[in-house]
GROMACS .gro file of C-alpha atoms in nm:
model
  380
    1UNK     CA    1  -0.005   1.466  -0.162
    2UNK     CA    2   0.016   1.833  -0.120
    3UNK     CA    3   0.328   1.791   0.077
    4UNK     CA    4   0.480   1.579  -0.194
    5UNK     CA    5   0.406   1.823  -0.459
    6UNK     CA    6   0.563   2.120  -0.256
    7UNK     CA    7   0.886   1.919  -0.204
    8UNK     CA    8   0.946   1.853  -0.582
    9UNK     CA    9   0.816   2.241  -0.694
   10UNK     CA   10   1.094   2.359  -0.419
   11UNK     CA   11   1.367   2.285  -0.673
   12UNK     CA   12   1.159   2.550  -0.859
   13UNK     CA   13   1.083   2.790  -0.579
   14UNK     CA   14   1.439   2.880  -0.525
   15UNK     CA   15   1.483   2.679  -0.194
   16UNK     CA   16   1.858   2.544  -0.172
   17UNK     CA   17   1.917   2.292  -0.459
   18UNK     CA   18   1.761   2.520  -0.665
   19UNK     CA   19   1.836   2.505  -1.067
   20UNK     CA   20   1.791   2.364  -1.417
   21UNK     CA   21   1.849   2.009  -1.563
   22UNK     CA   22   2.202   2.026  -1.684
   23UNK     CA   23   2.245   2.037  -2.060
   24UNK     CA   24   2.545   1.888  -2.260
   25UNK     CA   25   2.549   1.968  -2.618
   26UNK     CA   26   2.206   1.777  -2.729
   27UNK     CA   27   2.146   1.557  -2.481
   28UNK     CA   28   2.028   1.603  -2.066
   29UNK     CA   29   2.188   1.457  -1.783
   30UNK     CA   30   1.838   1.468  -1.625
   31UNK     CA   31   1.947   1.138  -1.327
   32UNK     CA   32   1.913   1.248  -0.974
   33UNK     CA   33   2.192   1.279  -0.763
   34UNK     CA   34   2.199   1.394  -0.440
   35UNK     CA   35   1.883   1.501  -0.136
   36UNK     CA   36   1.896   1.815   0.046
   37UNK     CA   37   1.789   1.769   0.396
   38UNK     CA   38   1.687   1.999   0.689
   39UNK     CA   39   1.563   1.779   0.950
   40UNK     CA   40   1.665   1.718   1.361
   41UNK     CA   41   1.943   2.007   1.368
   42UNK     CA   42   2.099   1.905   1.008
   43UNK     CA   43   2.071   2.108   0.748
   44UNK     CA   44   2.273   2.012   0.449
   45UNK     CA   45   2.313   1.781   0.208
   46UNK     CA   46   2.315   1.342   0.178
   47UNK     CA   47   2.498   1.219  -0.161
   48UNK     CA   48   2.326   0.972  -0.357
   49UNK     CA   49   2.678   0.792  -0.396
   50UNK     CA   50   2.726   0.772  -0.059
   51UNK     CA   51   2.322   0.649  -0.002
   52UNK     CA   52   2.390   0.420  -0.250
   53UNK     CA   53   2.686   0.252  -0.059
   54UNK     CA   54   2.501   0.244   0.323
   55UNK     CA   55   2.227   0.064   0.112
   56UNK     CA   56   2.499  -0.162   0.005
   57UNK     CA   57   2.612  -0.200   0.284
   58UNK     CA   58   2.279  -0.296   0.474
   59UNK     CA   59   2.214  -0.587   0.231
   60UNK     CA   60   2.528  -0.738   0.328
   61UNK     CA   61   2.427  -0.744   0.651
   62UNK     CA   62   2.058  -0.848   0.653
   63UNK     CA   63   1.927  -1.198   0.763
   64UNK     CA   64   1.887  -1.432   0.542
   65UNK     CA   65   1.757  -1.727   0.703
   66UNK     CA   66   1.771  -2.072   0.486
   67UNK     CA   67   1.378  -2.114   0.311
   68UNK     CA   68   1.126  -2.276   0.478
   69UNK     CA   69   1.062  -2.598   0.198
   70UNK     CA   70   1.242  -2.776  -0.053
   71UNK     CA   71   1.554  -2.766  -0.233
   72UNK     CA   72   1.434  -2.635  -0.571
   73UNK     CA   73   1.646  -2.884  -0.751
   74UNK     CA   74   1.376  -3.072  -0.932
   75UNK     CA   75   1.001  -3.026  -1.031
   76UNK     CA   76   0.889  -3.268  -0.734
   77UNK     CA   77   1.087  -3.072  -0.504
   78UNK     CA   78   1.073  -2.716  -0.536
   79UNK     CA   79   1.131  -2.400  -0.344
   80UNK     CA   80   0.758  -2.307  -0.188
   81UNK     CA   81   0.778  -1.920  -0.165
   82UNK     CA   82   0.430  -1.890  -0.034
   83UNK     CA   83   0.518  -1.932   0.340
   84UNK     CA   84   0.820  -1.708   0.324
   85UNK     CA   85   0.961  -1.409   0.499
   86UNK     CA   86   1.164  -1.149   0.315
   87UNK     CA   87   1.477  -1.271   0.471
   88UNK     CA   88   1.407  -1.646   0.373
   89UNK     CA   89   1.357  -1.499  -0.023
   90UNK     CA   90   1.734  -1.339   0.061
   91UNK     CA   91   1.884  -1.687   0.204
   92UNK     CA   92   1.686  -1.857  -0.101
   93UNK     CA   93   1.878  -1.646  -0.342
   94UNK     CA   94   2.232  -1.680  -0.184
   95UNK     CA   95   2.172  -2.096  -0.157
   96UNK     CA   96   2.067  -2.043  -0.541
   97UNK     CA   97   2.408  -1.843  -0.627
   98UNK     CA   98   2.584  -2.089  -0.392
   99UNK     CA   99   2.487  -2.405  -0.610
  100UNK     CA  100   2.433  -2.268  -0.920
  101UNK     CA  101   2.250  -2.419  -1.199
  102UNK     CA  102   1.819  -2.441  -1.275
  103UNK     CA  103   1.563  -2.460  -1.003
  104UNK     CA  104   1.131  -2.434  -0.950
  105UNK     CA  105   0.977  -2.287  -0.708
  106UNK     CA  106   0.581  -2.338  -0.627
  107UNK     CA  107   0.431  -1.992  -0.574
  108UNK     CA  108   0.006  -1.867  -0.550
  109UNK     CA  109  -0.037  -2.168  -0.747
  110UNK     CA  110   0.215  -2.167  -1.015
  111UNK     CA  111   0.553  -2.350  -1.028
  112UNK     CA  112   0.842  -2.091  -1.174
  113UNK     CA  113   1.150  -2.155  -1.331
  114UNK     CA  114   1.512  -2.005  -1.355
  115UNK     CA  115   1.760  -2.154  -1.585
  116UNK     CA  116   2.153  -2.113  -1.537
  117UNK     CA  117   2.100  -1.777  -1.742
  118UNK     CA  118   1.920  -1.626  -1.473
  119UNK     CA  119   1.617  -1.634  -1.724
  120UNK     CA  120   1.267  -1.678  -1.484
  121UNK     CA  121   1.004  -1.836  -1.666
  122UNK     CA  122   0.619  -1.971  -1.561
  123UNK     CA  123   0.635  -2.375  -1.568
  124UNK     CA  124   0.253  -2.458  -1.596
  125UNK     CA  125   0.068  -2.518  -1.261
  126UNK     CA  126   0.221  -2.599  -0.930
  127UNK     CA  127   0.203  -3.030  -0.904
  128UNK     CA  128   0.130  -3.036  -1.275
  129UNK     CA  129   0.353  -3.126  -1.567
  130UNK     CA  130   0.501  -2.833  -1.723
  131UNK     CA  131   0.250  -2.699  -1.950
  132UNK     CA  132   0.476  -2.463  -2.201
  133UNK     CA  133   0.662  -2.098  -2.133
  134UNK     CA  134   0.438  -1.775  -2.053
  135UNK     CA  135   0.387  -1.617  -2.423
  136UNK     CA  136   0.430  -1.921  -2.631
  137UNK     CA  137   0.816  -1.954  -2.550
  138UNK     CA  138   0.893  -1.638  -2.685
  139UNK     CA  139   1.175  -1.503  -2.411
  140UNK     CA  140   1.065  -1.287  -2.125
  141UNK     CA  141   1.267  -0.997  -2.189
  142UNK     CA  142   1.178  -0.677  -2.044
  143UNK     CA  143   1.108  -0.553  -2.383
  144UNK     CA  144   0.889  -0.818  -2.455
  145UNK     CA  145   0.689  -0.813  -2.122
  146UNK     CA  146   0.662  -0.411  -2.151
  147UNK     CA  147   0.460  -0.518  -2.517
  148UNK     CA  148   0.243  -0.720  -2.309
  149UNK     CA  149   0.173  -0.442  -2.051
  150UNK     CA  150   0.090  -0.212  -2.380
  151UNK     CA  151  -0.186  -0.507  -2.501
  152UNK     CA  152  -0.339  -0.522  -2.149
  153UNK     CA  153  -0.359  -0.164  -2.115
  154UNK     CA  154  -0.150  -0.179  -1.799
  155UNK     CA  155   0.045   0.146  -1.906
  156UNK     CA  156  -0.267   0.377  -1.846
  157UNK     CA  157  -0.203   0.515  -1.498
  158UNK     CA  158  -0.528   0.339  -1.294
  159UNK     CA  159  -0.463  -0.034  -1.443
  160UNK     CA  160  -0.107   0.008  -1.382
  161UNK     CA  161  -0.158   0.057  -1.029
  162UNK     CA  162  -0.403  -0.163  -1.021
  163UNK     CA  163  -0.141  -0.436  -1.141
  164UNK     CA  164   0.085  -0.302  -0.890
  165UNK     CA  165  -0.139  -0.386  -0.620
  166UNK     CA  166  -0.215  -0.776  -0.743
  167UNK     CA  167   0.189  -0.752  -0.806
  168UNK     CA  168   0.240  -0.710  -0.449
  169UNK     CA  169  -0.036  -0.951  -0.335
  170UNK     CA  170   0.151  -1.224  -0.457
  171UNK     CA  171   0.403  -1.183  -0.166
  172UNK     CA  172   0.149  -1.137   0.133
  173UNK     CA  173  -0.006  -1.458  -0.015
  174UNK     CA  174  -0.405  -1.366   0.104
  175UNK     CA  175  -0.489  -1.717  -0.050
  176UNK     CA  176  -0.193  -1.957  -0.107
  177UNK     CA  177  -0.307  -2.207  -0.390
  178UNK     CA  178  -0.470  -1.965  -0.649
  179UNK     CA  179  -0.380  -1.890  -0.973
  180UNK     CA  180  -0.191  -1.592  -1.009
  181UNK     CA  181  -0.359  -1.291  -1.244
  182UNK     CA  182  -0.264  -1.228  -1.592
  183UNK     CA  183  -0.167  -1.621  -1.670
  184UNK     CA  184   0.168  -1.686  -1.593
  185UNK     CA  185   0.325  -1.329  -1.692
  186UNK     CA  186   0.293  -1.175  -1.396
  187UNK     CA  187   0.487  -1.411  -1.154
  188UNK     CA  188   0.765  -1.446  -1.426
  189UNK     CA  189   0.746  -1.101  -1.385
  190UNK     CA  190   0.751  -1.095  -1.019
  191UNK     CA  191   1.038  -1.359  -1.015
  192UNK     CA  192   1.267  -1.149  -1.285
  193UNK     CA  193   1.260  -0.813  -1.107
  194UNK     CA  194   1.297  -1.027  -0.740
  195UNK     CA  195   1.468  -1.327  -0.796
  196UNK     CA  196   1.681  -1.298  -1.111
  197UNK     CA  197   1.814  -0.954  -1.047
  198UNK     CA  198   1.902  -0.961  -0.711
  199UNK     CA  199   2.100  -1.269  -0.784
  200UNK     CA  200   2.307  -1.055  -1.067
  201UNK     CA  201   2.348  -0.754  -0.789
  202UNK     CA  202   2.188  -0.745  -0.466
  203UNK     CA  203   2.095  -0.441  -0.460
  204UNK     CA  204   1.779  -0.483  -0.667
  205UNK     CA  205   1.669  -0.625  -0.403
  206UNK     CA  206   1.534  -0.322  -0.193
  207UNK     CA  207   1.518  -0.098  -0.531
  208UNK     CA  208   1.284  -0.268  -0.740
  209UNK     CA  209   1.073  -0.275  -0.416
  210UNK     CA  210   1.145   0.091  -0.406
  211UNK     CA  211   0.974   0.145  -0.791
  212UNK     CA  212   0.646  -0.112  -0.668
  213UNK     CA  213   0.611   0.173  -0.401
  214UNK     CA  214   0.687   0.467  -0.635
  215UNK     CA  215   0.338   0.241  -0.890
  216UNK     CA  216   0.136   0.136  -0.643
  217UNK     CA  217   0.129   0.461  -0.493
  218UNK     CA  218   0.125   0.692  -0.795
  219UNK     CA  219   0.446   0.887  -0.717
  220UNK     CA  220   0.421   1.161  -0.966
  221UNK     CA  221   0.771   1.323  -1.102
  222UNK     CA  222   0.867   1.524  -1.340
  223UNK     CA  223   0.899   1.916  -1.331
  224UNK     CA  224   0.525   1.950  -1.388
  225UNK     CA  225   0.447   1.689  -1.180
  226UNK     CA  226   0.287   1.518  -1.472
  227UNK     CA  227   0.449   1.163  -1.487
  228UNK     CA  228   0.411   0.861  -1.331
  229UNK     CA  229   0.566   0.504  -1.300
  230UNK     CA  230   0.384   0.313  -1.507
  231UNK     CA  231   0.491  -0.017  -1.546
  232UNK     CA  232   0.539   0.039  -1.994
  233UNK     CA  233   0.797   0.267  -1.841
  234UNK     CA  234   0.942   0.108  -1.548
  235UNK     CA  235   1.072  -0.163  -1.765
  236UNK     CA  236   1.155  -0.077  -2.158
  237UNK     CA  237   1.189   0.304  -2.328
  238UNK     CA  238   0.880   0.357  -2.512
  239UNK     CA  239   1.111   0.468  -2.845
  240UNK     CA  240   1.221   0.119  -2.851
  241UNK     CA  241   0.913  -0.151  -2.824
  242UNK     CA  242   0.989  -0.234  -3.193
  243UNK     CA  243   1.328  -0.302  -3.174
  244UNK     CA  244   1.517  -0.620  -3.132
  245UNK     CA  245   1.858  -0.570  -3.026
  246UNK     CA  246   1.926  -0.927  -3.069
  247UNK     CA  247   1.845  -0.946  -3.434
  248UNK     CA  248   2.069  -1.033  -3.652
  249UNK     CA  249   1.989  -0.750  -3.882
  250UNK     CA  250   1.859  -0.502  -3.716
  251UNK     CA  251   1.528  -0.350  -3.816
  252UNK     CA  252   1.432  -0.026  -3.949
  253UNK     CA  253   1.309   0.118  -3.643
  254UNK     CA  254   1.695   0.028  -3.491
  255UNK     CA  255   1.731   0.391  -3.758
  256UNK     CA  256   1.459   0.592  -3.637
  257UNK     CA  257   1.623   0.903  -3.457
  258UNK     CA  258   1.503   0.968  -3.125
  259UNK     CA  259   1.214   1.177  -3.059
  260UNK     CA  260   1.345   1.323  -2.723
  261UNK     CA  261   1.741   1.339  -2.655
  262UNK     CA  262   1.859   1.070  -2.449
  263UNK     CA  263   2.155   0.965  -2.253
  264UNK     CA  264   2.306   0.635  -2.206
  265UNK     CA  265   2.623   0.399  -2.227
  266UNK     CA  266   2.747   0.444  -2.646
  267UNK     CA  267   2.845   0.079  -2.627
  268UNK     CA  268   3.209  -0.063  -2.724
  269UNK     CA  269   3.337   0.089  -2.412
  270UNK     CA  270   3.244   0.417  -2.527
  271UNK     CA  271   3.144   0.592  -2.187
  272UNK     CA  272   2.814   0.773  -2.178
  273UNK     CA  273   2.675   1.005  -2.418
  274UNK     CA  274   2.344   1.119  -2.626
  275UNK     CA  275   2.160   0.791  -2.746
  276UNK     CA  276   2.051   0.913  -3.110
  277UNK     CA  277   1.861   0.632  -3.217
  278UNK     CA  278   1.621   0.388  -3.156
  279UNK     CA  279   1.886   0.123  -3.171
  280UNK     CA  280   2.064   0.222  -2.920
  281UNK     CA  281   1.777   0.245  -2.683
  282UNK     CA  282   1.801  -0.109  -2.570
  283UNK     CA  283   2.133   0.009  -2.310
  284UNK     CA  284   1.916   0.310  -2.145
  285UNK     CA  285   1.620   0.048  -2.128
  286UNK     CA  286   1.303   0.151  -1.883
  287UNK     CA  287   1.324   0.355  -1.522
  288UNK     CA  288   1.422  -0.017  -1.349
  289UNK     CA  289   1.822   0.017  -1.338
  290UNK     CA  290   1.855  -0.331  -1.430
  291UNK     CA  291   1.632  -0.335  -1.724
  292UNK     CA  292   1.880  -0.219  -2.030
  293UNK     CA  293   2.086  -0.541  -2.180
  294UNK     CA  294   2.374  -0.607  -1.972
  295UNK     CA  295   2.174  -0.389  -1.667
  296UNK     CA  296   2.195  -0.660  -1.384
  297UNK     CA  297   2.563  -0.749  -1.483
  298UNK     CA  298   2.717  -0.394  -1.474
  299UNK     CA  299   2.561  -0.292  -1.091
  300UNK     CA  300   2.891  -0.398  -0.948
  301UNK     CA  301   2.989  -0.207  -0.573
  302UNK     CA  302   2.901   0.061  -0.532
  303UNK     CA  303   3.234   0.240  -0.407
  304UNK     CA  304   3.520   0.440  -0.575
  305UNK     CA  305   3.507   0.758  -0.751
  306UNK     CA  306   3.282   0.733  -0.984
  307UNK     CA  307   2.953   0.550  -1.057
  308UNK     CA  308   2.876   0.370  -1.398
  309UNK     CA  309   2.521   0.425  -1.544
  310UNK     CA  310   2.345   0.095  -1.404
  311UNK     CA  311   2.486   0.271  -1.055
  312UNK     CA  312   2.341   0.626  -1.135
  313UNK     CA  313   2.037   0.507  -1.209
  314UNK     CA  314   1.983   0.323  -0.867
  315UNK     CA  315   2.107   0.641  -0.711
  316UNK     CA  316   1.830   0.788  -0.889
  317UNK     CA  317   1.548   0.576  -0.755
  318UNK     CA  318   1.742   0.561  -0.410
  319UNK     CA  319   1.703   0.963  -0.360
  320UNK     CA  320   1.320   0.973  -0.513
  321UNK     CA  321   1.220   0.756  -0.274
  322UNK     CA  322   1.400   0.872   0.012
  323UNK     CA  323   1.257   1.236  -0.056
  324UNK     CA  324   0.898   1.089  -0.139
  325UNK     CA  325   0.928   0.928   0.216
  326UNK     CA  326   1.071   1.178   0.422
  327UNK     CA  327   0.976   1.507   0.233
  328UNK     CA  328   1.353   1.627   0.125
  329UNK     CA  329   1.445   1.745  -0.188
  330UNK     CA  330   1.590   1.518  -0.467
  331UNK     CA  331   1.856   1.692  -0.648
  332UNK     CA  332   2.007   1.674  -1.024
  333UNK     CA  333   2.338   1.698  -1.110
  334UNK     CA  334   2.336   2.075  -1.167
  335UNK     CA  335   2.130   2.150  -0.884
  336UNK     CA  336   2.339   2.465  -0.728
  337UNK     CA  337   2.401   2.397  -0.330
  338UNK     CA  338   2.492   2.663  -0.084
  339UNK     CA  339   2.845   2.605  -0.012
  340UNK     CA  340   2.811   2.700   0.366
  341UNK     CA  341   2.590   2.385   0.425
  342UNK     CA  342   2.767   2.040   0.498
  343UNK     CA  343   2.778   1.741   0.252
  344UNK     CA  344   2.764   1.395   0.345
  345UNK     CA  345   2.969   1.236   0.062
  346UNK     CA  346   3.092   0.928   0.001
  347UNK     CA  347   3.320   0.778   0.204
  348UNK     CA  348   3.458   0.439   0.169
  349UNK     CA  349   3.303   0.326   0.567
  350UNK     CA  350   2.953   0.344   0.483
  351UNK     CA  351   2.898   0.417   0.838
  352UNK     CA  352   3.101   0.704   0.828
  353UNK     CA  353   2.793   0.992   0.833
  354UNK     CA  354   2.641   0.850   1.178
  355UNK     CA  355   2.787   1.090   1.428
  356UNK     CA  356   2.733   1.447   1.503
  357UNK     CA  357   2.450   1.640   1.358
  358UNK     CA  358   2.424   1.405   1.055
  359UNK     CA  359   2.349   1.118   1.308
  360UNK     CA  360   1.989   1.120   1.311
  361UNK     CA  361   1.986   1.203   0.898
  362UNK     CA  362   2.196   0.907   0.846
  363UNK     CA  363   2.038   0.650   1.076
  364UNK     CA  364   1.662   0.750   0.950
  365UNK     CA  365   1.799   0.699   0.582
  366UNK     CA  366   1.960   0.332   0.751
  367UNK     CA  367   1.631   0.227   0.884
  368UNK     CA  368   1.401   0.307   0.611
  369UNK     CA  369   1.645   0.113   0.387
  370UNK     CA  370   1.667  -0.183   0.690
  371UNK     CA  371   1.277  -0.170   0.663
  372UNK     CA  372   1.254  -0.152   0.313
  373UNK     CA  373   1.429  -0.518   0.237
  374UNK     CA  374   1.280  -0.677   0.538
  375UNK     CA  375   0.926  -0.607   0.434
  376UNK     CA  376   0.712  -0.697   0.156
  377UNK     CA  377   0.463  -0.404   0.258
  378UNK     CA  378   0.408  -0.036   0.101
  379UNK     CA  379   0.595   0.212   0.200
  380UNK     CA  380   0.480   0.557   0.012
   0.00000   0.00000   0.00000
């Protein structure tokens, strides 16, 4: 831990990269951006955007061998996840998109469900007849699941990792056949950040597996250090608990100015801007990029100019975790660079930064992100 805390207090220590959170008018661009690196004869600097894009990239080209059991199509013949590998989730996924349509899937016990929505919901018990949604029917929105976390007490930092560990145990199966913790919210859970959002953008894939390391492992952040991803925060803005952006009238607490300034997409094709109410909180949603409404449907590729905000916030969690692994820097926007020092930006071959002295950079970054979406293990 010591060496994690001196890489994030070298933005502070006036190491390259040093500098402040950028400040426009009321409101903080406070995203990360890009990772300064000084490893194996490079010394310079990896862009998130172009991070972003190899990770892209690699997705397109892992395995994804066709599942193990059943077709999914009917309660009395569904998916079984408990035998498989992370490639044979991947091929599960893609035969989903393929066909289309509602499926079940037996899993530590449970049978889940996704509708043609892309909505992931616990079915009763695996074999049984379906026994009513997790939560009375109400709909498993993030926003509603982050309440749930709040009741439990899984936003205090111990029980949150705590959940983090059981969260992951449901993938290395230790006893196929039980009945998962917490009722059935945690494997809706489970199938919503792994099923459901990698079938909106692929990518979600290796970076919600990215934020289980960042809980399970107590990744602090913050520029005292002082944070941590809880899961309250990982998937809804605390400011916005009460509010129901699907109401037909919103409520009061859709008026309530923010407490801390915020940025986020202004809606209506407004670009991105200071968020100053409550109401509005439902687009910047938690610290998962797909969590705000419309999150998994605006990842899009990741190539071009510029990113949107779905896009800057996966560069975000891409550059943490890459400096929490490998003991680089994580840089903001503002972050000043040295000029002298080389930048491996974006380029539209995502293989581009694998020669010269970037090689070894660029395939480390590769094969931690290979790594990442081929294993179900911890990786902080």
């Amino acid at each position: 831990m010591g060496n994690l805390i001196k890489l994030y207090l070298s933005r502070r220590a006036g190491l390259p990269g040093a500098g402040s959170v950028r400040t426009l008018g009321n409101w903080k661009v406070s995203l990360l951006q890009d990772l300064y690196v000084s490893e194996g004869g490079f010394k310079g600097y990896v862009s998130g955007h172009y991070a972003l894009h190899l990770l892209e990239a690699r997705m397109d080209k892992a395995s994804k061998p066709a599942p193990a059991g059943g077709n999914g199509t009917t309660r009395q013949t569904p998916f079984l996840l408990d035998p498989m590998t992370p490639g044979q989730w991947l091929g599960m996924i893609q035969a989903q998109n393929a066909a289309g349509g509602a499926f079940f899937m037996n899993w530590n016990g449970r049978r889940l469900a996704i509708n043609g929505r892309l909505y992931v919901f616990d079915d009763g018990k695996a074999g049984a007849p379906p026994a009513g949604e997790w939560n009375d029917g109400v709909p498993p929105t993030y926003r509603e699941i982050a309440r749930q976390v709040i009741q439990l007490g899984l936003n205090q930092m111990k029980e949150s990792q705590k959940f983090a560990v059981k969260f992951r145990r449901l993938f290395s199966n230790p006893a196929p056949g039980s009945t998962a913790a917490y009722g059935g919210m945690l494997p809706t859970l489970a199938g919503a950040m792994f099923l459901a959002e990698p079938r909106r953008n692929w990518r979600a894939w290796p970076i919600n597996w990215m934020l289980l390391d960042f809980a399970e492992s107590l990744t602090p952040y913050g520029s005292q250090l002082d944070k941590h991803f809880t899961w309250d925060k990982i998937l809804w803005h605390p400011e916005a608990l009460d509010v129901d952006s699907g109401a037909p009238n919103p409520s009061v607490f859709a008026r309530v100015p923010v407490k801390k300034a915020q940025t986020g997409p202004l809606g209506g094709g407004g670009g991105i801007g200071a968020i100053q109410f409550a109401g509005g909180l439902h687009r910047v949603g938690g610290k998962m990029p797909a969590s705000p409404t419309g999150g998994g449907a605006q990842g899009g590729a990741a190539v071009g100019q510029n990113l949107n905000y779905i896009q800057q916030k996966e560069v975000t969690i891409l550059v943490r975790w890459l400096a929490a692994r490998n003991r680089w820097t994580a840089l903001r926007p503002a972050d000043a660079k040295d000029p002298t020092l080389p930048v491996c930006d974006f380029n539209w071959d995502a293989y581009s930064h694998v020669t010269g002295a970037s090689k070894a950079v660029i395939e480390k970054i590769r094969d931690d992100i290979d790594t990442r979406i081929t294993s179900f293990g911890k990786m902080l």
